[in-house]
mmCIF file of C-alpha atoms in Angstrom:
data_model
loop_
_atom_site.group_PDB
_atom_site.id
_atom_site.type_symbol
_atom_site.label_atom_id
_atom_site.label_comp_id
_atom_site.label_asym_id
_atom_site.label_seq_id
_atom_site.Cartn_x
_atom_site.Cartn_y
_atom_site.Cartn_z
ATOM 1 C CA MET A 934 0.010 -0.051 -0.017
ATOM 2 C CA ALA A 935 2.853 2.426 0.748
ATOM 3 C CA ILE A 936 4.335 1.825 -2.610
ATOM 4 C CA VAL A 937 0.912 2.588 -4.465
ATOM 5 C CA SER A 938 0.471 5.558 -2.268
ATOM 6 C CA GLY A 939 3.933 6.929 -2.840
ATOM 7 C CA LEU A 940 3.678 6.548 -6.614
ATOM 8 C CA ASN A 941 0.302 8.227 -6.587
ATOM 9 C CA MET A 942 1.555 11.301 -4.804
ATOM 10 C CA THR A 943 1.190 14.425 -6.895
ATOM 11 C CA PRO A 944 4.919 15.134 -7.145
ATOM 12 C CA VAL A 945 5.327 11.693 -8.716
ATOM 13 C CA CYS A 946 2.070 11.518 -10.790
ATOM 14 C CA ARG A 947 2.844 14.827 -12.496
ATOM 15 C CA LEU A 948 6.058 13.413 -14.063
ATOM 16 C CA LYS A 949 4.445 12.738 -17.486
ATOM 17 C CA LYS A 950 7.700 12.382 -19.460
ATOM 18 C CA THR A 951 9.057 9.964 -16.872
ATOM 19 C CA TRP A 952 5.787 7.841 -16.703
ATOM 20 C CA SER A 953 5.856 7.717 -20.484
ATOM 21 C CA LYS A 954 9.132 5.727 -20.252
ATOM 22 C CA VAL A 955 7.839 3.230 -17.638
ATOM 23 C CA ASN A 956 6.031 -0.029 -18.333
ATOM 24 C CA THR A 957 3.216 0.352 -15.821
ATOM 25 C CA THR A 958 1.708 -3.124 -16.323
ATOM 26 C CA ASP A 959 3.069 -4.425 -12.929
ATOM 27 C CA PHE A 960 2.123 -1.191 -11.155
ATOM 28 C CA ASP A 961 -1.395 -1.282 -12.608
ATOM 29 C CA THR A 962 -1.809 -4.837 -11.341
ATOM 30 C CA PHE A 963 -0.575 -3.759 -7.882
ATOM 31 C CA GLU A 964 -2.779 -0.853 -7.888
ATOM 32 C CA THR A 965 -5.733 -2.963 -8.759
ATOM 33 C CA HIS A 966 -4.886 -5.350 -5.914
ATOM 34 C CA MET A 967 -4.765 -2.439 -3.499
ATOM 35 C CA ASN A 968 -8.130 -0.895 -4.540
ATOM 36 C CA PRO A 969 -10.125 -0.258 -1.360
ATOM 37 C CA SER A 970 -13.427 -1.117 -3.030
ATOM 38 C CA PHE A 971 -15.539 -3.732 -1.513
ATOM 39 C CA ASN A 972 -13.415 -3.835 1.622
ATOM 40 C CA PHE A 973 -10.240 -4.588 -0.355
ATOM 41 C CA SER A 974 -11.704 -7.687 -1.989
ATOM 42 C CA ASN A 975 -9.009 -7.703 -4.757
ATOM 43 C CA TYR A 976 -6.309 -7.772 -2.228
ATOM 44 C CA ARG A 977 -8.002 -10.288 -0.063
ATOM 45 C CA THR A 978 -8.419 -12.660 -3.033
ATOM 46 C CA ALA A 979 -4.694 -12.224 -3.967
ATOM 47 C CA LEU A 980 -3.682 -12.718 -0.341
ATOM 48 C CA ALA A 981 -5.731 -15.906 -0.163
ATOM 49 C CA GLU A 982 -3.976 -17.230 -3.373
ATOM 50 C CA ALA A 983 -0.525 -16.415 -1.766
ATOM 51 C CA LEU A 984 -1.191 -18.354 1.324
ATOM 52 C CA PRO A 985 1.126 -21.280 1.709
ATOM 53 C CA LYS A 986 -0.247 -24.794 0.832
ATOM 54 C CA GLY A 987 0.981 -27.786 2.910
ATOM 55 C CA ASP A 988 4.657 -27.659 3.631
ATOM 56 C CA GLU A 989 5.204 -24.803 1.153
ATOM 57 C CA GLU A 990 6.465 -21.503 2.561
ATOM 58 C CA LYS A 991 5.796 -18.159 0.867
ATOM 59 C CA CYS A 992 7.052 -14.752 1.775
ATOM 60 C CA VAL A 993 4.078 -12.487 2.301
ATOM 61 C CA VAL A 994 4.039 -8.936 3.451
ATOM 62 C CA PRO A 995 0.547 -8.249 4.580
ATOM 63 C CA PHE A 996 -1.164 -4.872 4.725
ATOM 64 C CA PHE A 997 -1.006 -4.470 8.486
ATOM 65 C CA SER A 998 -3.490 -1.701 8.726
ATOM 66 C CA LEU A 999 -6.125 -3.926 7.193
ATOM 67 C CA LEU A 1000 -5.360 -6.702 9.596
ATOM 68 C CA VAL A 1001 -5.735 -4.185 12.582
ATOM 69 C CA LYS A 1002 -9.027 -2.991 11.037
ATOM 70 C CA ASP A 1003 -10.338 -6.529 10.719
ATOM 71 C CA ILE A 1004 -9.540 -7.348 14.342
ATOM 72 C CA TYR A 1005 -11.064 -4.072 15.567
ATOM 73 C CA PHE A 1006 -14.173 -4.611 13.506
ATOM 74 C CA LEU A 1007 -14.546 -8.170 14.837
ATOM 75 C CA ASN A 1008 -14.041 -7.024 18.410
ATOM 76 C CA HIS A 1009 -16.390 -4.072 18.293
ATOM 77 C CA SER A 1010 -19.134 -5.218 15.898
ATOM 78 C CA THR A 1011 -19.802 -8.492 17.573
ATOM 79 C CA LYS A 1012 -20.682 -9.048 21.129
ATOM 80 C CA SER A 1013 -18.517 -11.142 23.388
ATOM 81 C CA ARG A 1014 -21.612 -12.752 25.032
ATOM 82 C CA LEU A 1015 -24.686 -14.200 23.357
ATOM 83 C CA PRO A 1016 -28.149 -12.966 24.496
ATOM 84 C CA ASP A 1017 -28.257 -16.097 26.881
ATOM 85 C CA GLY A 1018 -25.093 -15.077 28.569
ATOM 86 C CA GLN A 1019 -22.835 -17.661 26.968
ATOM 87 C CA VAL A 1020 -19.498 -16.803 25.444
ATOM 88 C CA ASN A 1021 -19.708 -16.058 21.696
ATOM 89 C CA PHE A 1022 -17.097 -18.531 20.595
ATOM 90 C CA ARG A 1023 -17.720 -17.701 16.902
ATOM 91 C CA LYS A 1024 -16.382 -14.226 17.480
ATOM 92 C CA PHE A 1025 -13.251 -15.463 19.153
ATOM 93 C CA TRP A 1026 -12.844 -18.207 16.587
ATOM 94 C CA GLU A 1027 -12.843 -15.597 13.792
ATOM 95 C CA MET A 1028 -10.307 -13.388 15.637
ATOM 96 C CA ALA A 1029 -8.103 -16.422 16.216
ATOM 97 C CA LYS A 1030 -8.115 -17.219 12.472
ATOM 98 C CA VAL A 1031 -7.047 -13.690 11.574
ATOM 99 C CA ILE A 1032 -4.234 -13.723 14.199
ATOM 100 C CA THR A 1033 -3.137 -17.248 13.284
ATOM 101 C CA GLN A 1034 -2.900 -16.222 9.677
ATOM 102 C CA PHE A 1035 -0.729 -13.229 10.585
ATOM 103 C CA LEU A 1036 1.536 -15.356 12.781
ATOM 104 C CA SER A 1037 2.022 -17.920 9.942
ATOM 105 C CA TRP A 1038 3.296 -15.036 7.720
ATOM 106 C CA LYS A 1039 5.554 -13.888 10.425
ATOM 107 C CA GLN A 1040 7.072 -17.334 10.808
ATOM 108 C CA ALA A 1041 7.748 -17.883 7.065
ATOM 109 C CA SER A 1042 11.355 -17.407 6.083
ATOM 110 C CA CYS A 1043 12.072 -15.090 3.192
ATOM 111 C CA SER A 1044 14.639 -16.187 0.676
ATOM 112 C CA PHE A 1045 15.672 -12.617 -0.182
ATOM 113 C CA PRO A 1046 19.266 -11.871 0.750
ATOM 114 C CA ARG A 1047 19.768 -8.855 3.025
ATOM 115 C CA HIS A 1048 21.920 -6.254 1.541
ATOM 116 C CA ARG A 1049 23.564 -4.185 4.239
ATOM 117 C CA ALA A 1050 23.969 -1.090 2.152
ATOM 118 C CA ILE A 1051 20.219 -0.998 1.120
ATOM 119 C CA LEU A 1052 19.112 -1.614 4.694
ATOM 120 C CA ASN A 1053 21.446 1.222 5.983
ATOM 121 C CA TYR A 1054 20.093 3.615 3.379
ATOM 122 C CA LEU A 1055 16.462 2.811 4.281
ATOM 123 C CA MET A 1056 17.210 3.247 7.970
ATOM 124 C CA THR A 1057 19.094 6.610 7.535
ATOM 125 C CA VAL A 1058 17.522 8.385 4.542
ATOM 126 C CA PRO A 1059 15.801 11.561 5.678
ATOM 127 C CA VAL A 1060 12.106 11.851 5.106
ATOM 128 C CA ALA A 1061 11.333 14.559 2.615
ATOM 129 C CA SER A 1062 8.385 16.974 3.211
ATOM 130 C CA GLU A 1063 5.577 17.251 0.605
ATOM 131 C CA ASP A 1064 6.965 20.699 -0.429
ATOM 132 C CA SER A 1065 10.521 19.320 -0.994
ATOM 133 C CA LEU A 1066 9.101 16.433 -3.063
ATOM 134 C CA TYR A 1067 7.108 18.746 -5.121
ATOM 135 C CA LEU A 1068 10.058 21.062 -5.725
ATOM 136 C CA ALA A 1069 12.273 18.226 -6.755
ATOM 137 C CA SER A 1070 9.577 16.970 -8.989
ATOM 138 C CA MET A 1071 9.331 20.320 -10.675
ATOM 139 C CA ASP A 1072 13.180 20.530 -10.954
ATOM 140 C CA ALA A 1073 13.091 17.157 -12.751
ATOM 141 C CA GLU A 1074 10.308 18.142 -15.109
ATOM 142 C CA ALA A 1075 9.513 21.792 -15.586
ATOM 143 C CA PRO A 1076 6.052 23.012 -14.640
ATOM 144 C CA ASP A 1077 3.719 22.940 -17.687
ATOM 145 C CA SER A 1078 0.686 24.991 -16.370
ATOM 146 C CA GLN A 1079 0.448 28.494 -14.950
ATOM 147 C CA PHE A 1080 -0.726 27.043 -11.694
ATOM 148 C CA GLU A 1081 2.432 24.792 -11.394
ATOM 149 C CA LYS A 1082 4.668 27.600 -12.364
ATOM 150 C CA GLU A 1083 3.297 29.808 -9.627
ATOM 151 C CA ARG A 1084 3.572 26.955 -7.141
ATOM 152 C CA HIS A 1085 7.126 26.287 -8.075
ATOM 153 C CA LYS A 1086 8.098 29.833 -7.550
ATOM 154 C CA ALA A 1087 6.326 29.999 -4.168
ATOM 155 C CA LEU A 1088 7.913 26.714 -3.009
ATOM 156 C CA LYS A 1089 11.400 28.078 -3.940
ATOM 157 C CA LEU A 1090 10.830 31.194 -1.963
ATOM 158 C CA LYS A 1091 9.409 29.199 0.916
ATOM 159 C CA ILE A 1092 12.323 26.669 1.029
ATOM 160 C CA ALA A 1093 14.900 29.468 0.550
ATOM 161 C CA GLY A 1094 13.426 31.334 3.481
ATOM 162 C CA ARG A 1095 13.957 28.560 5.937
#
């Protein structure tokens, strides 16, 4: 989800010349999987297909926020006790299934090698502000509308005044 969100940010989306050189087939598929329609049904289907079968192990990186949402919804939308006072075992069974699935992903070993330089970069790279990203985007591809030209000028002044 973070990748889709990052690539859909205005500073990235506006790079028409750059996007014209990119084969977006994989990105389009990924974007379709992360479509929030129908409670992320495309994502849930793809995730179910990615689940390990038998002794098979697969490296899965789940959308953690959706997992938390599911647990929250199960906990708050369903009573813990039935009208007759008995424990609602179905509620807790459903919560256990969600948590067990998450734990199985966590236990799977990922065959990707760790690259110290990449990990170090990801852990130390400064987080850019939206304004800095927009300014870098406009420096990479010049503004093409009057609105963008004015915004570019304003951002340069704003960042220079820091």
